[in-house]
mmCIF file of C-alpha atoms in Angstrom:
data_model
loop_
_atom_site.group_PDB
_atom_site.id
_atom_site.type_symbol
_atom_site.label_atom_id
_atom_site.label_comp_id
_atom_site.label_asym_id
_atom_site.label_seq_id
_atom_site.Cartn_x
_atom_site.Cartn_y
_atom_site.Cartn_z
ATOM 1 C CA SER A 261 -52.549 -14.140 -8.804
ATOM 2 C CA GLN A 262 -49.626 -15.432 -10.826
ATOM 3 C CA THR A 263 -46.681 -17.121 -9.190
ATOM 4 C CA ILE A 264 -43.458 -18.627 -10.477
ATOM 5 C CA HIS A 265 -41.409 -21.272 -8.731
ATOM 6 C CA GLN A 266 -38.082 -22.787 -9.602
ATOM 7 C CA TRP A 267 -36.022 -25.471 -7.921
ATOM 8 C CA PRO A 268 -33.687 -26.485 -6.555
ATOM 9 C CA ALA A 269 -32.563 -23.211 -4.982
ATOM 10 C CA THR A 270 -28.980 -24.371 -4.571
ATOM 11 C CA LEU A 271 -27.079 -27.110 -6.328
ATOM 12 C CA VAL A 272 -23.478 -28.327 -6.150
ATOM 13 C CA GLN A 273 -22.573 -30.742 -8.911
ATOM 14 C CA PRO A 274 -19.340 -32.376 -10.127
ATOM 15 C CA VAL A 275 -18.019 -31.739 -13.607
ATOM 16 C CA GLY A 276 -19.513 -34.182 -16.084
ATOM 17 C CA SER A 277 -22.692 -34.803 -14.110
ATOM 18 C CA PRO A 278 -26.181 -34.106 -15.515
ATOM 19 C CA LEU A 279 -28.361 -31.137 -14.599
ATOM 20 C CA SER A 280 -32.073 -30.531 -14.371
ATOM 21 C CA LEU A 281 -33.584 -27.260 -13.176
ATOM 22 C CA GLU A 282 -37.338 -26.952 -13.179
ATOM 23 C CA CYS A 283 -39.619 -23.938 -13.336
ATOM 24 C CA THR A 284 -43.402 -23.779 -13.097
ATOM 25 C CA VAL A 285 -45.808 -20.886 -13.415
ATOM 26 C CA GLU A 286 -49.261 -20.753 -11.852
ATOM 27 C CA GLY A 287 -52.206 -18.463 -12.387
ATOM 28 C CA THR A 288 -51.733 -17.708 -16.077
ATOM 29 C CA SER A 289 -52.148 -19.492 -19.393
ATOM 30 C CA ASN A 290 -49.853 -19.651 -22.408
ATOM 31 C CA PRO A 291 -47.074 -17.595 -20.873
ATOM 32 C CA ASN A 292 -43.793 -16.886 -22.603
ATOM 33 C CA LEU A 293 -41.054 -18.576 -20.576
ATOM 34 C CA TYR A 294 -37.376 -17.705 -20.283
ATOM 35 C CA TRP A 295 -34.152 -19.044 -18.800
ATOM 36 C CA TYR A 296 -31.450 -16.540 -17.892
ATOM 37 C CA ARG A 297 -27.984 -17.073 -16.426
ATOM 38 C CA GLN A 298 -25.968 -14.665 -14.344
ATOM 39 C CA ALA A 299 -22.299 -15.568 -14.032
ATOM 40 C CA ALA A 300 -20.187 -13.973 -11.320
ATOM 41 C CA GLY A 301 -19.559 -10.294 -12.084
ATOM 42 C CA ARG A 302 -21.627 -10.330 -15.241
ATOM 43 C CA GLY A 303 -25.080 -9.295 -16.328
ATOM 44 C CA LEU A 304 -28.062 -11.520 -16.986
ATOM 45 C CA GLN A 305 -27.762 -13.420 -20.234
ATOM 46 C CA LEU A 306 -30.818 -14.815 -21.976
ATOM 47 C CA LEU A 307 -30.272 -18.529 -22.673
ATOM 48 C CA PHE A 308 -33.622 -19.793 -23.962
ATOM 49 C CA TYR A 309 -37.152 -18.604 -24.448
ATOM 50 C CA SER A 310 -40.361 -20.405 -25.336
ATOM 51 C CA VAL A 311 -43.654 -19.088 -26.718
ATOM 52 C CA GLY A 312 -45.482 -22.417 -26.463
ATOM 53 C CA ILE A 313 -45.303 -26.125 -25.676
ATOM 54 C CA GLY A 314 -42.394 -27.728 -27.486
ATOM 55 C CA GLN A 315 -41.246 -24.384 -28.947
ATOM 56 C CA ILE A 316 -37.759 -23.465 -27.764
ATOM 57 C CA SER A 317 -35.489 -20.724 -29.060
ATOM 58 C CA SER A 318 -31.843 -20.677 -28.079
ATOM 59 C CA GLU A 319 -30.024 -17.389 -27.841
ATOM 60 C CA VAL A 320 -26.530 -18.633 -27.109
ATOM 61 C CA PRO A 321 -24.801 -21.842 -28.215
ATOM 62 C CA GLN A 322 -23.833 -23.769 -25.130
ATOM 63 C CA ASN A 323 -23.770 -26.955 -23.168
ATOM 64 C CA LEU A 324 -27.364 -26.566 -22.036
ATOM 65 C CA SER A 325 -30.789 -27.396 -23.438
ATOM 66 C CA ALA A 326 -34.333 -26.446 -22.523
ATOM 67 C CA SER A 327 -37.674 -28.160 -22.843
ATOM 68 C CA ARG A 328 -41.288 -27.189 -22.306
ATOM 69 C CA PRO A 329 -43.311 -30.362 -21.837
ATOM 70 C CA GLN A 330 -46.372 -28.545 -20.500
ATOM 71 C CA ASP A 331 -47.797 -25.066 -20.932
ATOM 72 C CA ARG A 332 -46.520 -23.779 -17.606
ATOM 73 C CA GLN A 333 -43.419 -25.920 -17.129
ATOM 74 C CA PHE A 334 -39.937 -25.051 -18.338
ATOM 75 C CA ILE A 335 -36.910 -27.263 -17.746
ATOM 76 C CA LEU A 336 -33.214 -26.479 -18.157
ATOM 77 C CA SER A 337 -30.936 -29.463 -18.641
ATOM 78 C CA SER A 338 -27.425 -30.563 -19.341
ATOM 79 C CA LYS A 339 -26.055 -34.027 -20.026
ATOM 80 C CA LYS A 340 -22.532 -33.194 -18.810
ATOM 81 C CA LEU A 341 -21.809 -30.080 -16.775
ATOM 82 C CA LEU A 342 -18.737 -27.934 -17.333
ATOM 83 C CA LEU A 343 -17.034 -25.669 -14.814
ATOM 84 C CA SER A 344 -18.206 -22.702 -16.898
ATOM 85 C CA ASP A 345 -21.831 -23.684 -16.294
ATOM 86 C CA SER A 346 -21.603 -22.379 -12.727
ATOM 87 C CA GLY A 347 -23.849 -19.413 -12.095
ATOM 88 C CA PHE A 348 -27.195 -18.093 -10.943
ATOM 89 C CA TYR A 349 -30.021 -19.373 -13.153
ATOM 90 C CA LEU A 350 -33.264 -17.493 -13.331
ATOM 91 C CA CYS A 351 -36.554 -18.524 -14.845
ATOM 92 C CA ALA A 352 -38.999 -15.820 -15.917
ATOM 93 C CA TRP A 353 -42.359 -15.490 -17.583
ATOM 94 C CA SER A 354 -44.218 -12.786 -19.470
ATOM 95 C CA GLY A 355 -47.656 -12.440 -20.988
ATOM 96 C CA ALA A 356 -48.365 -14.067 -24.320
ATOM 97 C CA SER A 357 -48.280 -10.748 -26.159
ATOM 98 C CA GLY A 358 -44.494 -10.701 -26.014
ATOM 99 C CA VAL A 359 -42.046 -8.651 -24.058
ATOM 100 C CA THR A 360 -43.808 -5.319 -24.172
ATOM 101 C CA GLY A 361 -44.199 -5.172 -20.440
ATOM 102 C CA GLU A 362 -42.999 -7.017 -17.434
ATOM 103 C CA LEU A 363 -40.840 -10.047 -17.006
ATOM 104 C CA PHE A 364 -41.615 -11.854 -13.770
ATOM 105 C CA PHE A 365 -38.633 -13.697 -12.347
ATOM 106 C CA GLY A 366 -38.392 -16.683 -10.054
ATOM 107 C CA GLU A 367 -36.208 -16.888 -6.977
ATOM 108 C CA GLY A 368 -33.237 -18.303 -8.862
ATOM 109 C CA SER A 369 -31.139 -21.453 -8.673
ATOM 110 C CA ARG A 370 -27.494 -21.145 -7.741
ATOM 111 C CA LEU A 371 -25.388 -23.818 -9.440
ATOM 112 C CA THR A 372 -21.797 -24.547 -8.479
ATOM 113 C CA VAL A 373 -19.896 -26.990 -10.640
ATOM 114 C CA LEU A 374 -16.778 -28.418 -8.987
ATOM 115 C CA ASP B 232 -24.401 -7.895 -25.829
ATOM 116 C CA ALA B 233 -26.381 -5.207 -24.051
ATOM 117 C CA LYS B 234 -27.097 -2.146 -26.162
ATOM 118 C CA THR B 235 -27.198 0.265 -23.268
ATOM 119 C CA THR B 236 -24.504 2.057 -21.284
ATOM 120 C CA GLN B 237 -24.836 2.791 -17.582
ATOM 121 C CA PRO B 238 -22.430 3.998 -14.900
ATOM 122 C CA THR B 239 -21.002 1.159 -12.876
ATOM 123 C CA SER B 240 -21.979 2.589 -9.504
ATOM 124 C CA MET B 241 -23.687 5.539 -7.834
ATOM 125 C CA ASP B 242 -24.336 6.744 -4.308
ATOM 126 C CA CYS B 243 -27.386 8.558 -3.021
ATOM 127 C CA ALA B 244 -28.313 9.904 0.400
ATOM 128 C CA GLU B 245 -31.465 8.524 1.977
ATOM 129 C CA GLY B 246 -34.452 10.777 1.310
ATOM 130 C CA ARG B 247 -32.882 12.383 -1.729
ATOM 131 C CA ALA B 248 -33.815 11.722 -5.329
ATOM 132 C CA ALA B 249 -31.727 9.121 -7.114
ATOM 133 C CA ASN B 250 -31.234 9.868 -10.805
ATOM 134 C CA LEU B 251 -29.871 6.915 -12.762
ATOM 135 C CA PRO B 252 -28.779 7.675 -16.340
ATOM 136 C CA CYS B 253 -28.736 5.332 -19.310
ATOM 137 C CA ASN B 254 -27.490 5.779 -22.855
ATOM 138 C CA HIS B 255 -29.167 3.822 -25.637
ATOM 139 C CA SER B 256 -27.952 5.675 -28.708
ATOM 140 C CA THR B 257 -28.654 2.800 -31.129
ATOM 141 C CA ILE B 258 -32.244 2.257 -30.046
ATOM 142 C CA SER B 259 -34.686 1.519 -32.867
ATOM 143 C CA GLY B 260 -38.040 3.182 -33.315
ATOM 144 C CA ASN B 261 -40.043 0.213 -32.044
ATOM 145 C CA GLU B 262 -37.806 -0.645 -29.086
ATOM 146 C CA TYR B 263 -38.891 0.103 -25.571
ATOM 147 C CA VAL B 264 -36.714 1.184 -22.674
ATOM 148 C CA TYR B 265 -37.117 -1.045 -19.615
ATOM 149 C CA TRP B 266 -35.801 -0.638 -16.114
ATOM 150 C CA TYR B 267 -35.402 -3.466 -13.626
ATOM 151 C CA ARG B 268 -33.600 -3.751 -10.345
ATOM 152 C CA GLN B 269 -32.001 -6.690 -8.588
ATOM 153 C CA ILE B 270 -31.433 -6.962 -4.894
ATOM 154 C CA HIS B 271 -28.578 -9.282 -4.041
ATOM 155 C CA SER B 272 -29.273 -12.956 -4.746
ATOM 156 C CA GLN B 273 -32.853 -12.354 -5.834
ATOM 157 C CA GLY B 274 -34.527 -12.305 -9.223
ATOM 158 C CA PRO B 275 -34.794 -8.921 -10.960
ATOM 159 C CA GLN B 276 -37.886 -6.832 -10.308
ATOM 160 C CA TYR B 277 -39.586 -4.819 -13.028
ATOM 161 C CA ILE B 278 -39.730 -1.086 -12.334
ATOM 162 C CA ILE B 279 -41.018 0.766 -15.372
ATOM 163 C CA HIS B 280 -40.840 0.938 -19.146
ATOM 164 C CA GLY B 281 -41.516 3.483 -21.867
ATOM 165 C CA LEU B 282 -41.357 4.110 -25.585
ATOM 166 C CA LYS B 283 -41.395 7.858 -26.210
ATOM 167 C CA ASN B 284 -43.256 9.611 -23.454
ATOM 168 C CA ASN B 285 -42.170 10.067 -19.877
ATOM 169 C CA GLU B 286 -43.741 7.554 -17.531
ATOM 170 C CA THR B 287 -44.473 7.503 -13.815
ATOM 171 C CA ASN B 288 -45.702 4.803 -11.491
ATOM 172 C CA GLU B 289 -45.682 4.171 -7.771
ATOM 173 C CA MET B 290 -42.028 3.142 -7.818
ATOM 174 C CA ALA B 291 -40.296 5.622 -10.118
ATOM 175 C CA SER B 292 -40.371 8.045 -13.008
ATOM 176 C CA LEU B 293 -38.791 7.488 -16.406
ATOM 177 C CA ILE B 294 -37.612 10.450 -18.431
ATOM 178 C CA ILE B 295 -36.778 9.716 -22.075
ATOM 179 C CA THR B 296 -35.040 12.344 -24.183
ATOM 180 C CA GLU B 297 -36.782 13.556 -27.303
ATOM 181 C CA ASP B 298 -34.257 11.801 -29.567
ATOM 182 C CA ARG B 299 -34.685 8.646 -27.446
ATOM 183 C CA LYS B 300 -30.947 8.169 -27.196
ATOM 184 C CA SER B 301 -30.886 8.360 -23.427
ATOM 185 C CA SER B 302 -33.133 8.107 -20.400
ATOM 186 C CA THR B 303 -33.083 8.690 -16.674
ATOM 187 C CA LEU B 304 -34.741 6.661 -13.976
ATOM 188 C CA ILE B 305 -35.743 8.776 -10.998
ATOM 189 C CA LEU B 306 -36.419 7.396 -7.546
ATOM 190 C CA PRO B 307 -37.946 10.500 -5.946
ATOM 191 C CA HIS B 308 -37.160 9.723 -2.301
ATOM 192 C CA ALA B 309 -34.557 6.986 -2.061
ATOM 193 C CA THR B 310 -34.653 4.650 0.925
ATOM 194 C CA LEU B 311 -32.101 2.142 2.179
ATOM 195 C CA ARG B 312 -34.213 -0.618 0.620
ATOM 196 C CA ASP B 313 -33.581 0.910 -2.806
ATOM 197 C CA THR B 314 -29.958 -0.255 -2.636
ATOM 198 C CA ALA B 315 -29.721 -2.624 -5.601
ATOM 199 C CA VAL B 316 -28.346 -3.084 -9.097
ATOM 200 C CA TYR B 317 -30.456 -1.182 -11.626
ATOM 201 C CA TYR B 318 -30.629 -2.426 -15.193
ATOM 202 C CA CYS B 319 -31.585 -0.337 -18.203
ATOM 203 C CA ILE B 320 -32.541 -2.404 -21.236
ATOM 204 C CA SER B 321 -33.650 -1.455 -24.696
ATOM 205 C CA GLY B 322 -35.363 -3.901 -26.968
ATOM 206 C CA SER B 323 -38.488 -5.367 -28.430
ATOM 207 C CA GLY B 324 -39.726 -8.894 -28.806
ATOM 208 C CA TYR B 325 -38.367 -11.655 -26.644
ATOM 209 C CA ALA B 326 -34.601 -11.312 -26.522
ATOM 210 C CA LEU B 327 -33.925 -8.891 -23.706
ATOM 211 C CA ASN B 328 -30.396 -9.097 -22.367
ATOM 212 C CA PHE B 329 -29.415 -7.339 -19.185
ATOM 213 C CA GLY B 330 -25.991 -5.713 -18.959
ATOM 214 C CA LYS B 331 -24.090 -5.190 -15.726
ATOM 215 C CA GLY B 332 -26.321 -2.311 -14.631
ATOM 216 C CA THR B 333 -25.655 0.420 -12.086
ATOM 217 C CA SER B 334 -25.012 -0.542 -8.498
ATOM 218 C CA LEU B 335 -26.880 2.059 -6.426
ATOM 219 C CA LEU B 336 -25.917 2.459 -2.787
ATOM 220 C CA VAL B 337 -28.318 4.478 -0.650
ATOM 221 C CA THR B 338 -26.606 5.746 2.477
ATOM 222 C CA PRO B 339 -28.130 6.928 5.780
#
């Protein structure tokens, strides 16, 4: 069966510090991978998606970047965090045929920037 | 921005049917309607999706109007564990954005 893991679950970082959130998927090949952010009181916003290794599409200009060094690994990064980067970050995957079915979400990573 | 409109909150008595409405008046012909729910501090869970026809699975039923401008998610016998935020999303391809959804409270 397929599983998705992301870590760390909770992170408190000072403004200006770097960030690295990691997500891995098991039990499937060539998944589409996604990073979402949920800020307090707001809906889930799609940040990045990837259809293959090294292929990253950004939906919203921001202080963050994403990379996909391996087929089932998706990393969200920042060189210098801003207060506005605080939020609940969710990694998700879907089948290679595109989003015509289910998105499977990880447990989430809660980031607080102080 | 999300292209759907949902009520902010709803209440439902345990054991009764919960009917959650969604307006998607600008939906295109090739866009699906998806429903997810999110229990506090967890990742969203897929419920159901449809294009034109009504759909049913073990979790819920989805009723889509003939003009496809609105839909209703039906939880036939709501339980306390169905308390969650329910998201209605319309789209195709990869860029699915979730709005604020409907916060459903199931009461004893």
